[in-house]
XYZ file of C-alpha atoms in Angstrom:
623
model
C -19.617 19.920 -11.396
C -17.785 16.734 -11.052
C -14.679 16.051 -13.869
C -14.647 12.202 -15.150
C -11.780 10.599 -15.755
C -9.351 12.471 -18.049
C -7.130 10.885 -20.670
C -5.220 12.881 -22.708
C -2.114 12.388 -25.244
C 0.695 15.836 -26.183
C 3.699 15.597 -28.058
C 6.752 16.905 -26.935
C 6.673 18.570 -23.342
C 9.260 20.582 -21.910
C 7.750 21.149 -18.071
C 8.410 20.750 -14.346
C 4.925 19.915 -13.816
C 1.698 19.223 -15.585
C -1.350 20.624 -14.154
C -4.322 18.551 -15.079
C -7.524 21.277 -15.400
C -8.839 20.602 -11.575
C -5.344 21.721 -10.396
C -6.053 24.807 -11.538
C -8.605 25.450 -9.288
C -7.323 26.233 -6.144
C -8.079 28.144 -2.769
C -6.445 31.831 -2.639
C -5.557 33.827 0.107
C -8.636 36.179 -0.514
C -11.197 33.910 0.202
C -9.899 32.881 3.747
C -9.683 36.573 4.503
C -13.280 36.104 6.043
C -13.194 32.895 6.975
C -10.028 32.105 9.818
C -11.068 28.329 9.568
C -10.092 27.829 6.440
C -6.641 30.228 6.027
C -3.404 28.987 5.042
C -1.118 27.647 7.595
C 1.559 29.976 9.666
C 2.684 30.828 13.085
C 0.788 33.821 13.562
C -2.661 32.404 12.700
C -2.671 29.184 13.456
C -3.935 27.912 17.122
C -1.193 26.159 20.082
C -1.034 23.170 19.933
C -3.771 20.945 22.299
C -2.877 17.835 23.847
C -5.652 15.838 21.846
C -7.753 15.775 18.701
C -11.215 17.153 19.406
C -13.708 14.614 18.773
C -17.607 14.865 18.640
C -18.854 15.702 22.148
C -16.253 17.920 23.020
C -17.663 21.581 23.267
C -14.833 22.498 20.603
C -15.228 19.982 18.131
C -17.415 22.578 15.143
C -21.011 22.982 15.145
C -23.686 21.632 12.603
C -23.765 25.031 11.059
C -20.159 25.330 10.813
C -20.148 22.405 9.015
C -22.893 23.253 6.742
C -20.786 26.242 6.095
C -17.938 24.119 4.939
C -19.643 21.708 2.630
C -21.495 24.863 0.974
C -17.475 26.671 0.409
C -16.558 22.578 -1.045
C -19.431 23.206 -2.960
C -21.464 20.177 -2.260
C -18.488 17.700 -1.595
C -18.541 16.920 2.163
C -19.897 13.792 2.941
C -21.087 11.462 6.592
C -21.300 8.103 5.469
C -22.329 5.170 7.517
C -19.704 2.060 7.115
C -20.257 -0.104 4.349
C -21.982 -3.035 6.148
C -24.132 -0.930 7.850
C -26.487 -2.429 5.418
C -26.364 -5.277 7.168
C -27.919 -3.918 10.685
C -31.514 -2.486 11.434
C -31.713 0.740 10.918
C -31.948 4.002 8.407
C -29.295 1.951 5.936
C -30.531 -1.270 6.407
C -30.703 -3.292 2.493
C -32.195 -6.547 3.584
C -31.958 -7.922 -0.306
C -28.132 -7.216 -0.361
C -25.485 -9.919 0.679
C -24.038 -8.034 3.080
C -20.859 -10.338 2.842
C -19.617 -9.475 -0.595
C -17.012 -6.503 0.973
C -15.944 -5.695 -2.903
C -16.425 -1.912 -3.030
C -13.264 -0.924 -0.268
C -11.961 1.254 -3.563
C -15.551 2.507 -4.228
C -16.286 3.288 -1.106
C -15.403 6.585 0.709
C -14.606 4.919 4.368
C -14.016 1.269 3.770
C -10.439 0.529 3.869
C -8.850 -3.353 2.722
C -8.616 -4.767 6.399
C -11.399 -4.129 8.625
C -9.560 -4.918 12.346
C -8.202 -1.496 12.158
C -11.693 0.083 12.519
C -12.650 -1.492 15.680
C -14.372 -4.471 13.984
C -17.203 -1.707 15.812
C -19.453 -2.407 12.247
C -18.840 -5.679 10.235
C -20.661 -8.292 7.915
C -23.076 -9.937 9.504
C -25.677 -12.008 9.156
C -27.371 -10.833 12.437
C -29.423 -7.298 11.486
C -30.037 -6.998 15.352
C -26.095 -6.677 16.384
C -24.989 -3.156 17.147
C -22.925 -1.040 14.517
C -21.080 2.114 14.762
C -19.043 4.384 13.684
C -15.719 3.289 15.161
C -12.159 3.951 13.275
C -13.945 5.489 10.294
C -14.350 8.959 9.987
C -16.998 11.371 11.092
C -16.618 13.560 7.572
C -15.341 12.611 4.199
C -14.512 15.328 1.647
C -14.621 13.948 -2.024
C -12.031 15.582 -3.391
C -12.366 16.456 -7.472
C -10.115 19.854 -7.015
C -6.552 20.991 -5.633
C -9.019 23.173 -3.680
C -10.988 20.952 -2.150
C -8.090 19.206 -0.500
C -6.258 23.039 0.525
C -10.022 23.373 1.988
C -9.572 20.250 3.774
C -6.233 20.720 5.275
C -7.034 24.106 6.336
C -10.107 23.380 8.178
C -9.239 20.424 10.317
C -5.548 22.113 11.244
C -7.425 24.705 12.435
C -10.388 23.294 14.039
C -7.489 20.527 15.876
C -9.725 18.223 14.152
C -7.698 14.177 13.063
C -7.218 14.170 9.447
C -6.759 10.993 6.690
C -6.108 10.487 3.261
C -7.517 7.696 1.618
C -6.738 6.721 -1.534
C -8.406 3.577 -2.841
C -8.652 1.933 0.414
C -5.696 -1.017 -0.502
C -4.273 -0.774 3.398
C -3.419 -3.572 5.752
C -2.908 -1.229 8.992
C -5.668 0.968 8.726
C -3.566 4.204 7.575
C -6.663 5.460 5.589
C -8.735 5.554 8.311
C -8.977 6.965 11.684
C -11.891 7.184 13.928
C -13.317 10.785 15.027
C -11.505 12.446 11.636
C -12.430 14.291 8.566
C -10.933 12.202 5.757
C -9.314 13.399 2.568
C -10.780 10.660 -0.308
C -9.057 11.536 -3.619
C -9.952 8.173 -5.264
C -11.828 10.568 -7.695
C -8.762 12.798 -8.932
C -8.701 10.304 -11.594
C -6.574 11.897 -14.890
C -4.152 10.597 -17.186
C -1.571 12.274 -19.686
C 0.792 10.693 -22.132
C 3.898 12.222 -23.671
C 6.038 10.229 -26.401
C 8.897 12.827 -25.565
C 9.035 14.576 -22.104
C 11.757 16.803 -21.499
C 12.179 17.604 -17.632
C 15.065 20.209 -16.913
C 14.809 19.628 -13.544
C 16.338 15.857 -13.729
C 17.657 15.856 -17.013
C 15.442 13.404 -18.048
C 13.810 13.103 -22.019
C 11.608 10.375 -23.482
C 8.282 9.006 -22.568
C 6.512 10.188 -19.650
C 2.960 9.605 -17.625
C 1.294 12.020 -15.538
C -1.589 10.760 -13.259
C -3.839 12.282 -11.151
C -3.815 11.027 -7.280
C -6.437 9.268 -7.501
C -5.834 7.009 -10.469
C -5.730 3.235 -10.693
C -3.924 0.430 -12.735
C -6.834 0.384 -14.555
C -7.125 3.771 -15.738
C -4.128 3.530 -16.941
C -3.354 0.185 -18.597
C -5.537 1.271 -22.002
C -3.042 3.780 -22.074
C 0.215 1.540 -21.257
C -0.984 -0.633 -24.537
C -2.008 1.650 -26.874
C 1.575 3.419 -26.697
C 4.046 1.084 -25.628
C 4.671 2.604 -22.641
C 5.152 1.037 -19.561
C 5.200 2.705 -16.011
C 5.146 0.969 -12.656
C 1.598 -0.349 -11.242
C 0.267 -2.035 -8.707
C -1.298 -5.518 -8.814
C -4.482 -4.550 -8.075
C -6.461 -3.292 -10.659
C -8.243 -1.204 -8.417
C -5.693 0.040 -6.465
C -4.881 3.951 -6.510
C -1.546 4.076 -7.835
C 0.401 7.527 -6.482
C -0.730 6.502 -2.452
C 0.801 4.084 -0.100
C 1.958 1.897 -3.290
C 4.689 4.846 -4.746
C 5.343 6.522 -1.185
C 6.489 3.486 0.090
C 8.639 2.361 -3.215
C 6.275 0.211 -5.063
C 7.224 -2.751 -6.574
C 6.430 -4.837 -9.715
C 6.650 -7.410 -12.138
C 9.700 -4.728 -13.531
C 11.688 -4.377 -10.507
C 14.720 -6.668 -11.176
C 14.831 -4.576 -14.847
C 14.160 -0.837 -13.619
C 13.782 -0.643 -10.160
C 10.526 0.332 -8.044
C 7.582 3.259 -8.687
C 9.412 5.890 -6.441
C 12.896 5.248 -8.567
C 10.914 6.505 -11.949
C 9.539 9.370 -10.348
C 9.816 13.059 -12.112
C 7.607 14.998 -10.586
C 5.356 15.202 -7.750
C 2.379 18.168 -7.033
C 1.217 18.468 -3.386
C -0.744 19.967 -0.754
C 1.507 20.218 2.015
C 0.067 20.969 5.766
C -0.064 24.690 5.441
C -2.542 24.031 2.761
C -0.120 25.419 0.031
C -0.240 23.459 -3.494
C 3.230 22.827 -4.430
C 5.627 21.338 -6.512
C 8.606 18.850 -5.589
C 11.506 17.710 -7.748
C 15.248 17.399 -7.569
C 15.124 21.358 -7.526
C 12.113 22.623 -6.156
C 11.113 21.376 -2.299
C 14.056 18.485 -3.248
C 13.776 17.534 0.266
C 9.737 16.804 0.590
C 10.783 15.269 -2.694
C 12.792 12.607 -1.202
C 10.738 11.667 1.457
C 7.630 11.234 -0.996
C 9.438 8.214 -2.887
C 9.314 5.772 -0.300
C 9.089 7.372 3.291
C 5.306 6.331 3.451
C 2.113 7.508 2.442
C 0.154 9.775 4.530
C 2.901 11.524 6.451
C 4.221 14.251 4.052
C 0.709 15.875 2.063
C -1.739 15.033 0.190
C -0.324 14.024 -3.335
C -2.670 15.250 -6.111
C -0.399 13.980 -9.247
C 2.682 13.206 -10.011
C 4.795 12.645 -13.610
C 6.610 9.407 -14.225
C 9.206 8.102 -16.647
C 7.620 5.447 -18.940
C 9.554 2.548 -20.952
C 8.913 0.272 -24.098
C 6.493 -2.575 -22.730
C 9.451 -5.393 -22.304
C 8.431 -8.683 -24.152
C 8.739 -12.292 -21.504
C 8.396 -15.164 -20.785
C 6.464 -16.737 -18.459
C 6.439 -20.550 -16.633
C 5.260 -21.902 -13.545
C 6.238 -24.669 -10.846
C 3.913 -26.742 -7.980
C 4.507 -29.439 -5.989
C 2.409 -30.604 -2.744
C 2.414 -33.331 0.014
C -0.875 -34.000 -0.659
C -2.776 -35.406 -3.993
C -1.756 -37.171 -7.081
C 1.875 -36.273 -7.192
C 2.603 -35.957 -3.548
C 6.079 -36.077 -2.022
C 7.267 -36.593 1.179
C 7.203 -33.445 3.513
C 11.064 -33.675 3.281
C 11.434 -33.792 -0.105
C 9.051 -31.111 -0.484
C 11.446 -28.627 1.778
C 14.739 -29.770 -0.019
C 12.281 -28.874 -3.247
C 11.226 -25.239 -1.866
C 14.904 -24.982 -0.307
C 16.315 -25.748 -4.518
C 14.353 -22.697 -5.702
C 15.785 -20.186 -3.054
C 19.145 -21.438 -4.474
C 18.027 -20.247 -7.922
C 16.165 -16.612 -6.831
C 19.609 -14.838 -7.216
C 20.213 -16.184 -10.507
C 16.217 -15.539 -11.754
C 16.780 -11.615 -10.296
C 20.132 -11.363 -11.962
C 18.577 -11.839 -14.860
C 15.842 -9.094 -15.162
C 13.117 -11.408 -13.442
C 10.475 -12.116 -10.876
C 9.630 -15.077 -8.742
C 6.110 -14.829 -7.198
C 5.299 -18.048 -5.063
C 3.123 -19.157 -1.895
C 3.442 -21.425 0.334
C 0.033 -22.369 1.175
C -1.964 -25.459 3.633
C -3.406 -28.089 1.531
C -6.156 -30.827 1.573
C -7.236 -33.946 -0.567
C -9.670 -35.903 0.675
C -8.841 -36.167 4.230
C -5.082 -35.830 3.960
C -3.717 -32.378 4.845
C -0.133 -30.853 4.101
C 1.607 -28.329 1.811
C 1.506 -26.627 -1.750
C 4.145 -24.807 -3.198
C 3.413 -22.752 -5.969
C 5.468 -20.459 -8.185
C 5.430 -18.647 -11.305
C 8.878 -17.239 -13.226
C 8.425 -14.443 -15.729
C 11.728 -13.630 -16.959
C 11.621 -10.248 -19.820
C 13.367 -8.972 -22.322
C 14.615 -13.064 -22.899
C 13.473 -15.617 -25.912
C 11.848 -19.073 -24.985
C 15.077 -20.602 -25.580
C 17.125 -18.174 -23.068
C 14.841 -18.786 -20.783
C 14.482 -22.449 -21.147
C 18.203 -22.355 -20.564
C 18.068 -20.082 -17.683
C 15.226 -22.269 -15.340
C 16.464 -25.721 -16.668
C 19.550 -26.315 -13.683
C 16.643 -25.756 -11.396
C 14.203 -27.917 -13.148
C 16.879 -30.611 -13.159
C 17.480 -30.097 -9.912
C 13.420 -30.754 -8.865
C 13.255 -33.813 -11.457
C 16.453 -35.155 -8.826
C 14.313 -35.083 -6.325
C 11.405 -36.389 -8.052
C 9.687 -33.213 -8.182
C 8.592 -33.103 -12.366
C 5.199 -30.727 -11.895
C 6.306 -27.282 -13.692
C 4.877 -25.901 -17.007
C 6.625 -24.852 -20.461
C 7.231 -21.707 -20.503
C 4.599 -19.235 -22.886
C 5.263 -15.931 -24.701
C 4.582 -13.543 -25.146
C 2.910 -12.299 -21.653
C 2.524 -8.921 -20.604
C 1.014 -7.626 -17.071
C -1.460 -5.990 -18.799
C -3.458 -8.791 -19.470
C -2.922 -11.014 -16.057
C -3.703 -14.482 -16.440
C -6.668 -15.798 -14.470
C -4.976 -18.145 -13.022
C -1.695 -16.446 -12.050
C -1.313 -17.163 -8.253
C -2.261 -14.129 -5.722
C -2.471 -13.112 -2.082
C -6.076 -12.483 -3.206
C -8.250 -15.665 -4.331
C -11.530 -13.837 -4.984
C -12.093 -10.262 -6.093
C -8.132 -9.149 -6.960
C -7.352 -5.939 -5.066
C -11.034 -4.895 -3.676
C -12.269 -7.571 -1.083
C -12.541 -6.439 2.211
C -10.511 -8.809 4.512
C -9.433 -8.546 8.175
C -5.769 -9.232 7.744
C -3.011 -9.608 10.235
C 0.229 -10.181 8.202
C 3.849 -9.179 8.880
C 7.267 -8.809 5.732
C 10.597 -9.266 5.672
C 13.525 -8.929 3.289
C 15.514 -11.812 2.609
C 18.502 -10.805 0.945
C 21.803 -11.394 -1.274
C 23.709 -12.678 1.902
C 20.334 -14.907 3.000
C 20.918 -16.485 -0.937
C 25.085 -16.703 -0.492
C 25.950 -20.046 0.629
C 24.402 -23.486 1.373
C 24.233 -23.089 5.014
C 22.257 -19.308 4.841
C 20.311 -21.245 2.173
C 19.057 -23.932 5.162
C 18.900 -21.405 7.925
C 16.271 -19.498 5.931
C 14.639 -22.289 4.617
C 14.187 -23.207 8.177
C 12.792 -20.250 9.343
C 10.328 -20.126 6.543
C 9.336 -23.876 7.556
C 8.988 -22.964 11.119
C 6.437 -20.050 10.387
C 4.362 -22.269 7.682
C 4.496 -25.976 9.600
C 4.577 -25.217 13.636
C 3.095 -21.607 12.910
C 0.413 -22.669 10.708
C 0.768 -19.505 8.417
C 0.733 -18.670 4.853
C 3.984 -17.479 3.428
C 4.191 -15.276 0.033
C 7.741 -14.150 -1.614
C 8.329 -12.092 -4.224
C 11.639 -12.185 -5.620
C 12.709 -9.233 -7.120
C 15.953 -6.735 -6.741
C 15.545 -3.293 -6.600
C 19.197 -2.785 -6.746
C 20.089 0.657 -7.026
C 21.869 0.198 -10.796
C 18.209 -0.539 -11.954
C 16.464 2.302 -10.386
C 17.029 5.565 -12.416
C 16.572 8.092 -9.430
C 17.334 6.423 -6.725
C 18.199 9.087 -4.390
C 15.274 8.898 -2.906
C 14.249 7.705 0.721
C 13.165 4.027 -0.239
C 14.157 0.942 2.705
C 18.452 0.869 1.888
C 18.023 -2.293 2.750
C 15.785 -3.291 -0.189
C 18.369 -2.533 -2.605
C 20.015 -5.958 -1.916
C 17.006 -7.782 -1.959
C 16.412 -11.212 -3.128
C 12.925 -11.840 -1.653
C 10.249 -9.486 -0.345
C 8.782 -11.992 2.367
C 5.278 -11.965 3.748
C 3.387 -14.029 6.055
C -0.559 -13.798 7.274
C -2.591 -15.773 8.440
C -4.778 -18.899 5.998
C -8.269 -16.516 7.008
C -6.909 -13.693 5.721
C -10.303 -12.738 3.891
C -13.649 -11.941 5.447
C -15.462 -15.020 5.231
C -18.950 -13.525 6.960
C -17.980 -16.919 9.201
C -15.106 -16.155 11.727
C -16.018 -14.879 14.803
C -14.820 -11.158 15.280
C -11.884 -11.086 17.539
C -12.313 -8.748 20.389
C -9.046 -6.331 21.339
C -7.201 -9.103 23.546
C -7.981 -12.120 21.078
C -6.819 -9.891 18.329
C -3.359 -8.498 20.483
C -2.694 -12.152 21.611
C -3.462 -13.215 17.211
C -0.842 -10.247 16.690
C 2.012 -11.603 19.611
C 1.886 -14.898 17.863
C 2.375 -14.087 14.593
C 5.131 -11.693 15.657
C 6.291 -14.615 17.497
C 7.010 -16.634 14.520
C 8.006 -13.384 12.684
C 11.125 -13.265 14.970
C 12.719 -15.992 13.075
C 12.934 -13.949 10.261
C 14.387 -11.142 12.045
C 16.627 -13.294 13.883
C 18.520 -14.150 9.947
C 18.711 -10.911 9.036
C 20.172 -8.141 11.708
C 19.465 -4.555 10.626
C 17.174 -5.706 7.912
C 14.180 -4.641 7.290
C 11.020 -4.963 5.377
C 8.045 -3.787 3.087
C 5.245 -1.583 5.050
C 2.701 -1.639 2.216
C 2.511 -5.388 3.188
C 3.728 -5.296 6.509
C 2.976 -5.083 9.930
C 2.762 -0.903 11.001
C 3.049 -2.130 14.842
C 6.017 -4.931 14.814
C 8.659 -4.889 16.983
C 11.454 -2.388 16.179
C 9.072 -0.901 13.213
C 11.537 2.490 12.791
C 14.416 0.580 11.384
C 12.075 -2.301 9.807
C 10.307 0.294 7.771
C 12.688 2.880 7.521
C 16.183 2.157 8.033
C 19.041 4.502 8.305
C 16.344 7.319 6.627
C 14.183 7.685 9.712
C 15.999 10.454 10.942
C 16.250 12.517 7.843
C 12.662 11.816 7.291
C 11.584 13.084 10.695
C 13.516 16.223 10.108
C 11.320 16.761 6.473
C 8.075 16.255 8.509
C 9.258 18.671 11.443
C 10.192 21.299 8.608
C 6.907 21.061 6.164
C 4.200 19.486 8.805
C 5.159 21.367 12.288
C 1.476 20.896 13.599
C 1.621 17.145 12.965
C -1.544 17.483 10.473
C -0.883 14.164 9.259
C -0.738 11.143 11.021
C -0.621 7.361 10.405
C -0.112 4.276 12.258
C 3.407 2.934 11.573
C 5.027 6.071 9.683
C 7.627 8.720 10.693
C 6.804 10.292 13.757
C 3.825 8.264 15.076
C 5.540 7.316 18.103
C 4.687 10.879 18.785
C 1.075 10.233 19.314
C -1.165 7.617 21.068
C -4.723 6.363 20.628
C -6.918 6.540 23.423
C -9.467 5.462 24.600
C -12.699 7.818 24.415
C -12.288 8.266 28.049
C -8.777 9.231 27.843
C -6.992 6.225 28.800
C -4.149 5.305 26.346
C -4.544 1.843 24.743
C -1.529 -1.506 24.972
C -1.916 -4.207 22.667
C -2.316 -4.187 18.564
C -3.901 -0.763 18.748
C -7.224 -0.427 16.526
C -8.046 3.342 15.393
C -11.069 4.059 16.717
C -10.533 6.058 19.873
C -8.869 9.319 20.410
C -5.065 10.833 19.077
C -3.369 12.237 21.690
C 0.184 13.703 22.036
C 2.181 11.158 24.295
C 3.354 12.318 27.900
């Protein structure tokens, strides 16, 4: 009964939306006539509102038949999985010949998320089977989703059994939005379709030429074969596992393209839904223009449960491609000053590397050799749609600038290169196991922008704010310069950060243990709030250079200081009003996005929670 993976390939199309086969099976109003749990939502059927989820042990929360009842009308699809390392602990799960360490299925899996501090740490890798695991922040229920119906059954039941709902896509979170303990999760990771069209006309935006639709579920893997094979490029994530139309297009989505075309939710035609009610809809610039909107870029989670959307595609750009290091420590060490005037030389050059169609993707990293410790700066330019002589000529006033200071590591550059064939040794936020390694990350983002690049002095002040947070903070710092400006983006009315259109550099910083090790001790709740105050802390020196900025939530912190206008900017208010108007029993909820403030974890006992607030207690209405 299950559909695989669906690749298909039409000429010209002249839609709104395309339907992929399991969208067409959906839940009708017939079948709920019987069965209140699961009917659609409305104010006349629909029970008040109660201060707090139910959670198991409450005499509300449904009964073992009632859930039999609902995985027979899924058909088979509701699961109760134990957390991934439970295979590391004595008991029913227990694999004694696996290596419980290697966290590389968080995509795979239907609970495990990317980070794991979110959940509790209440189950982790260990190599102790005689340690206690539980259930913690990940859900009670997961419904594997292969149909629009399955996730209208979904909605339904939980709204009306006051039962905490998440979607998880593949799992790629930071904050623990795809998870939430006590909940019946919605895992679409296996809506996984693809359809290419060499000429798509869409009335709705005026729009004709190449077009993708994917299914909610896919990857950057599902659909690079396709990318190559016609030409066609559409925005992606990094990742190769990561599930392309969650978190990564609601919250903008950037790439290697941004500085040419803009981010994922700019390129956006189309988007099909299940909104709270349980209805499958459509939204476009005509149709629900407003849930529209707040899809490309408000956040993921908040809004419905995307099940596929249609993008614009482009002609695969050619580029070229050349990297830069320098360190304080090994062969061709230079002094730490001359390694800051060095990193503080390429910031001068970011505006001119955006500018022209490019991206900068470096890391500032902690370095040894032998027993010598320091600094390692690391960057690679890719600049497209430009020969190896333009960019030669582009990068060489920076590379003269470095070989002033005696800094002469950097590479000629190669072409052709294309994203769709990474290089193994391109430089990433993720050393082993790109995109699927289960880590226990506390990181934070900021966006640097045009008036942080304008003159000498804003050069230094940033410079020195970035060498605070590596050298007295100890931190790793990643940038990705890119500009999203709104001339690149094709739709861009659409409720993306405003202050990301005049970014120079997405900034993030995290700690050097960002990855589960199976070594470092698990952090209880006040070592982990006092790890989170610190790195806020030296966070605030980014925020101090840029008033009324903002930054990137995908790769941010969900509970920093002042997170409505870091996240959201100037749209929070229009995006509350579009979850008021389509969500008005506050189905969906997620640390971090529009209206969480709203709600509170609790503990079990009913006490709310201070702190860096894991998800493995109890949502509650506040007050």
């Amino acid at each position: 009964m299950f559909l695989p993976l669906l690749v298909s390939l039409f000429g010209i199309a002249n839609v709104l939306a395309v339907n992929f086969p399991w969208e067409e099976i959906q839940l009708t109003d017939a079948e709920t006539q019987d069965y209140p749990e699961i009917r659609f939502g409305n104010d006349k059927n629909d029970p008040p509102a109660r201060a707090c989820r139910f959670i198991p042990g409450d005499d509300e929360w449904p009964s073992d038949q009632a859930w039999a009842k609902f995985n027979e009308t899924l058909g088979g699809v509701l699961l109760k999985p134990l957390p991934l390392a439970s295979v590391c602990y004595t008991g029913p799960n227990f694999n004694s010949t696996r290596l419980c360490r290697e966290q590389h299925t968080c995509a795979n899996d239907p609970t495990s998320i990317h980070s794991l501090w979110p959940s509790g740490n209440t189950c982790v890798p260990t190599s102790n089977p005689n340690e206690t695991c539980s259930q913690g922040g990940f859900p009670v229920y997961v419904v594997d989703a292969r149909t629009v119906r399955h996730v209208q059954l979904a909605v339904n039941f939980a709204r009306h059994s006051n039962i905490r709902v998440v979607i998880k896509n593949s799992g790629h979170d930071f904050n623990g939005r795809t998870m939430g303990g006590h909940s019946l999760s919605i895992w679409v990771h296996n809506l996984r379709s693809t359809t290419y069209f060499p000429e798509y006309v869409h009335s709705a935006s005026g729009y004709t030429g190449k077009a993708v639709a994917y299914a909610g579920g896919t990857t950057t893997a599902d659909v690079s074969p396709l990318m190559s094979s016609n030409d066609a490029a559409i925005f992606v994530a990094g990742g190769q596992t990561v599930g392309i139309a969650g978190g990564f297009l609601q919250t903008g989505g950037h790439s290697p393209y941004t500085s040419l075309y803009g981010l994922a939710a700019d390129r956006v035609l189309s988007i099909q839904a299940v909104t709270a009610d349980g209805r499958y809809v459509t939204a476009n610039k005509e149709e629900n223009a407003d849930l529209f909107w707040a899809f490309r870029g408000g956040g993921g989670g908040t809004y419905g449960v995307i099940t596929s959307v249609v993008v614009q595609a482009f002609p695969i750009p050619i580029s070229a491609q050349g990297s830069i290091t320098f360190s304080t420590v090994g062969s061709s060490a230079v002094s730490v000053e001359t390694f800051w005037k060095g990193v503080k030389a390429y910031w001068s050059y970011c505006v001119a590397i955006c500018e022209a169609g490019g991206l900068g993707y470096n890391f500032i990293r902690h370095a040894t050799s032998g027993s010598a410790t320091g600094f390692t700066f690391q960057t690679t330019i890719t600049l497209y749609e430009r020969t190896e002589a333009e960019y030669r000529n582009i990068t060489q006033p920076l590379l003269q600038e470095l070989n002033d200071l005696g800094i002469k590591r950097h590479t000629s550059p190669s072409m052709p290169h294309s994203i769709l064939d990474p290089s193994p040794n391109t430089p990433s936020l993720h050393p082993r196991a790109p995109g699927d390694l289960v880590g226990n990350t506390l990181m934070g983002s900021r966006f640097f922008t045009r008036a942080n690049h304008a003159s000498p002095s804003a050069l230094e002040e940033m410079n020195n704010a970035i060498r605070h947070f590596v050298e007295d903070g100890g931190y790793t710092f990643h940038g990705i310069n890119h500009a999203p400006t709104l001339e690149a983006a094709s739709f861009a009315n659409n409720s993306v950060h405003p202050v990301h259109r005049s970014t120079i550099m997405h900034a993030e910083g995290y700690a050097g243990d960002a990855w589960w090790s199976g070594q470092a001790p698990v952090l209880t709740p006040s070592e982990r709030t006092a790890a989170h105050n610190r790195l806020q802390e030296y966070m605030q020196g980014w925020r101090d250079i840029t008033p009324g900025g903002g930054g990137y939530l995908n790769e941010g912190d969900a509970q920093e200081p002042g997170w409505k206008e870091g996240h959201f900017g100037d749209n929070y208010d229009k995006l509350r009003g579009v979850r008021r108007a389509y969500d008005p029993w506050e189905v969906f909820y997620v640390v971090g996005g529009v209206g969480s403030d709203e709600w509170e974890i609790r503990d079990t006992n009913g006490v709310g929670r201070t702190g860096l607030v894991s998800q493995d207690g109890r949502l509650c209405r506040r007050g």
